[in-house]
Amino acid sequence: MSDNQDLARLMREKAEAIAATVVELKDINEAFAYALDICEKKEACQLLISGCEEKLSDNAEALCEMKQKKIIAAPNLSDKEYDAFAKLCEERGIACVREGLRKHLAGIDIGFTHVTMGIAETGTCVVSSNSEELRLASMISEFHVAVLPKSKIVATSYDAEATLNELMGTGKPHYTAFISGPSRTADIERVLSLGVHGPLELHLILVEG
């Protein structure tokens, strides 16, 4: 068994232990199909406004209209990947966006992102970018679908240091998130709750390459 396969196996084991859903697929096209399937099966993320029975402002009315169909945010795909994914989304009546995510803070159903690297010992996804759009996609979506090539999995956090130093050395601001499973908190009376500060579910897709 190769080092990549060993690390992928450990990554899967540790990620599943912290409530992530892990699947192994061939390529990005299979990842697109997976994300669309779970988006269709889930209930739409709907904004519920107190007083909806009353006349709303023009901005509020526009926001309500915007949430009449499901939304997938895919901010860090290449142009070619985004065009292909957006076309698949359109065929299924799903909106696909890559920018202006602040306009969708009322709710994004799926955040679909490439992952910078994975840390096998903790099942952690590292998502690093100087784009606020990517940070929002991994924070405000109900489900986060993260695509990680097996070749980008390292064994420990120490092994991630060189790559992180390189990213930070660009002199540009960076939004770097270490994501281990779905969002969780026990702030309220020490009762564990999922999805309070971020996605309710993390779907980690391990692809070849």
PDB file of C-alpha atoms in Angstrom, residues 39-147:
ATOM      1  CA  CYS A  39     -28.468  19.039  -2.373  1.00  0.00           C
ATOM      2  CA  GLU A  40     -31.572  17.616  -4.040  1.00  0.00           C
ATOM      3  CA  LYS A  41     -32.282  15.298  -1.108  1.00  0.00           C
ATOM      4  CA  LYS A  42     -31.954  17.905   1.652  1.00  0.00           C
ATOM      5  CA  GLU A  43     -34.656  20.398   2.555  1.00  0.00           C
ATOM      6  CA  ALA A  44     -34.056  23.879   1.191  1.00  0.00           C
ATOM      7  CA  CYS A  45     -32.341  26.295   3.548  1.00  0.00           C
ATOM      8  CA  GLN A  46     -35.134  28.831   3.936  1.00  0.00           C
ATOM      9  CA  LEU A  47     -35.022  32.239   5.555  1.00  0.00           C
ATOM     10  CA  LEU A  48     -37.858  32.580   8.065  1.00  0.00           C
ATOM     11  CA  ILE A  49     -38.673  36.213   8.725  1.00  0.00           C
ATOM     12  CA  SER A  50     -40.762  37.147  11.728  1.00  0.00           C
ATOM     13  CA  GLY A  51     -43.760  39.056  10.430  1.00  0.00           C
ATOM     14  CA  CYS A  52     -43.736  37.611   6.898  1.00  0.00           C
ATOM     15  CA  GLU A  53     -47.500  38.052   6.841  1.00  0.00           C
ATOM     16  CA  GLU A  54     -46.939  41.816   6.918  1.00  0.00           C
ATOM     17  CA  LYS A  55     -45.830  44.034   4.054  1.00  0.00           C
ATOM     18  CA  LEU A  56     -42.046  43.839   3.733  1.00  0.00           C
ATOM     19  CA  SER A  57     -39.525  46.352   2.487  1.00  0.00           C
ATOM     20  CA  ASP A  58     -38.311  46.026  -1.094  1.00  0.00           C
ATOM     21  CA  ASN A  59     -34.990  44.591   0.116  1.00  0.00           C
ATOM     22  CA  ALA A  60     -36.721  42.006   2.312  1.00  0.00           C
ATOM     23  CA  GLU A  61     -39.046  41.005  -0.515  1.00  0.00           C
ATOM     24  CA  ALA A  62     -36.041  40.520  -2.807  1.00  0.00           C
ATOM     25  CA  LEU A  63     -34.342  38.380  -0.171  1.00  0.00           C
ATOM     26  CA  CYS A  64     -37.408  36.169   0.157  1.00  0.00           C
ATOM     27  CA  GLU A  65     -37.555  35.718  -3.612  1.00  0.00           C
ATOM     28  CA  MET A  66     -33.864  34.809  -3.682  1.00  0.00           C
ATOM     29  CA  LYS A  67     -34.478  31.853  -1.357  1.00  0.00           C
ATOM     30  CA  GLN A  68     -37.129  30.193  -3.489  1.00  0.00           C
ATOM     31  CA  LYS A  69     -34.599  27.669  -4.762  1.00  0.00           C
ATOM     32  CA  LYS A  70     -31.574  25.891  -3.410  1.00  0.00           C
ATOM     33  CA  ILE A  71     -28.145  27.489  -3.603  1.00  0.00           C
ATOM     34  CA  ILE A  72     -24.678  25.984  -3.979  1.00  0.00           C
ATOM     35  CA  ALA A  73     -21.659  28.234  -3.416  1.00  0.00           C
ATOM     36  CA  ALA A  74     -18.518  27.147  -5.274  1.00  0.00           C
ATOM     37  CA  PRO A  75     -16.039  30.026  -5.002  1.00  0.00           C
ATOM     38  CA  ASN A  76     -12.675  28.358  -5.580  1.00  0.00           C
ATOM     39  CA  LEU A  77     -13.302  26.260  -8.660  1.00  0.00           C
ATOM     40  CA  SER A  78     -11.349  27.011 -11.824  1.00  0.00           C
ATOM     41  CA  ASP A  79     -13.305  28.794 -14.551  1.00  0.00           C
ATOM     42  CA  LYS A  80     -13.646  25.536 -16.492  1.00  0.00           C
ATOM     43  CA  GLU A  81     -14.816  23.601 -13.426  1.00  0.00           C
ATOM     44  CA  TYR A  82     -17.268  26.324 -12.423  1.00  0.00           C
ATOM     45  CA  ASP A  83     -18.827  26.531 -15.881  1.00  0.00           C
ATOM     46  CA  ALA A  84     -19.347  22.752 -15.936  1.00  0.00           C
ATOM     47  CA  PHE A  85     -20.761  22.677 -12.397  1.00  0.00           C
ATOM     48  CA  ALA A  86     -23.032  25.687 -12.932  1.00  0.00           C
ATOM     49  CA  LYS A  87     -24.487  24.022 -16.016  1.00  0.00           C
ATOM     50  CA  LEU A  88     -25.250  20.842 -14.042  1.00  0.00           C
ATOM     51  CA  CYS A  89     -26.834  22.929 -11.275  1.00  0.00           C
ATOM     52  CA  GLU A  90     -28.992  24.825 -13.765  1.00  0.00           C
ATOM     53  CA  GLU A  91     -30.265  21.546 -15.225  1.00  0.00           C
ATOM     54  CA  ARG A  92     -31.545  20.594 -11.759  1.00  0.00           C
ATOM     55  CA  GLY A  93     -32.993  23.993 -10.886  1.00  0.00           C
ATOM     56  CA  ILE A  94     -30.267  24.801  -8.363  1.00  0.00           C
ATOM     57  CA  ALA A  95     -28.561  28.189  -8.228  1.00  0.00           C
ATOM     58  CA  CYS A  96     -24.754  28.123  -8.355  1.00  0.00           C
ATOM     59  CA  VAL A  97     -22.780  31.164  -7.170  1.00  0.00           C
ATOM     60  CA  ARG A  98     -19.090  31.904  -6.769  1.00  0.00           C
ATOM     61  CA  GLU A  99     -19.050  35.541  -5.610  1.00  0.00           C
ATOM     62  CA  GLY A 100     -21.220  37.999  -3.728  1.00  0.00           C
ATOM     63  CA  LEU A 101     -21.795  35.486  -0.931  1.00  0.00           C
ATOM     64  CA  ARG A 102     -22.562  38.280   1.529  1.00  0.00           C
ATOM     65  CA  LYS A 103     -25.855  38.649  -0.353  1.00  0.00           C
ATOM     66  CA  HIS A 104     -26.686  35.047   0.566  1.00  0.00           C
ATOM     67  CA  LEU A 105     -26.067  35.165   4.312  1.00  0.00           C
ATOM     68  CA  ALA A 106     -29.689  34.113   4.804  1.00  0.00           C
ATOM     69  CA  GLY A 107     -28.614  30.634   3.846  1.00  0.00           C
ATOM     70  CA  ILE A 108     -26.544  28.583   1.421  1.00  0.00           C
ATOM     71  CA  ASP A 109     -27.491  24.941   1.089  1.00  0.00           C
ATOM     72  CA  ILE A 110     -24.126  23.558  -0.045  1.00  0.00           C
ATOM     73  CA  GLY A 111     -20.665  25.075   0.176  1.00  0.00           C
ATOM     74  CA  PHE A 112     -18.511  23.244  -2.379  1.00  0.00           C
ATOM     75  CA  THR A 113     -14.783  23.855  -1.962  1.00  0.00           C
ATOM     76  CA  HIS A 114     -11.359  22.551  -2.850  1.00  0.00           C
ATOM     77  CA  VAL A 115      -9.239  21.850   0.237  1.00  0.00           C
ATOM     78  CA  THR A 116      -5.670  23.135   0.531  1.00  0.00           C
ATOM     79  CA  MET A 117      -4.497  20.054   2.438  1.00  0.00           C
ATOM     80  CA  GLY A 118      -5.634  17.379   4.868  1.00  0.00           C
ATOM     81  CA  ILE A 119      -4.016  16.441   8.190  1.00  0.00           C
ATOM     82  CA  ALA A 120      -4.463  12.717   8.668  1.00  0.00           C
ATOM     83  CA  GLU A 121      -3.736  12.422  12.398  1.00  0.00           C
ATOM     84  CA  THR A 122      -6.772  14.564  13.274  1.00  0.00           C
ATOM     85  CA  GLY A 123      -8.948  14.184  10.154  1.00  0.00           C
ATOM     86  CA  THR A 124      -8.636  17.937   9.610  1.00  0.00           C
ATOM     87  CA  CYS A 125      -9.252  19.860   6.390  1.00  0.00           C
ATOM     88  CA  VAL A 126      -7.157  22.992   5.923  1.00  0.00           C
ATOM     89  CA  VAL A 127      -8.842  25.593   3.736  1.00  0.00           C
ATOM     90  CA  SER A 128      -6.597  28.567   3.034  1.00  0.00           C
ATOM     91  CA  SER A 129      -7.266  31.486   0.719  1.00  0.00           C
ATOM     92  CA  ASN A 130      -7.072  35.262   0.494  1.00  0.00           C
ATOM     93  CA  SER A 131     -10.689  35.186  -0.698  1.00  0.00           C
ATOM     94  CA  GLU A 132     -13.470  36.051   1.720  1.00  0.00           C
ATOM     95  CA  GLU A 133     -15.862  34.189  -0.576  1.00  0.00           C
ATOM     96  CA  LEU A 134     -14.159  30.869   0.155  1.00  0.00           C
ATOM     97  CA  ARG A 135     -14.172  31.515   3.895  1.00  0.00           C
ATOM     98  CA  LEU A 136     -17.891  32.300   3.790  1.00  0.00           C
ATOM     99  CA  ALA A 137     -18.671  29.194   1.725  1.00  0.00           C
ATOM    100  CA  SER A 138     -17.122  26.990   4.401  1.00  0.00           C
ATOM    101  CA  MET A 139     -18.850  28.870   7.246  1.00  0.00           C
ATOM    102  CA  ILE A 140     -22.414  29.813   6.315  1.00  0.00           C
ATOM    103  CA  SER A 141     -23.498  26.790   4.274  1.00  0.00           C
ATOM    104  CA  GLU A 142     -25.724  24.170   5.871  1.00  0.00           C
ATOM    105  CA  PHE A 143     -23.639  21.362   4.338  1.00  0.00           C
ATOM    106  CA  HIS A 144     -19.960  21.732   3.442  1.00  0.00           C
ATOM    107  CA  VAL A 145     -18.700  19.467   0.644  1.00  0.00           C
ATOM    108  CA  ALA A 146     -14.896  19.553   0.711  1.00  0.00           C
ATOM    109  CA  VAL A 147     -12.837  17.995  -2.085  1.00  0.00           C
TER     110      VAL A 147
END
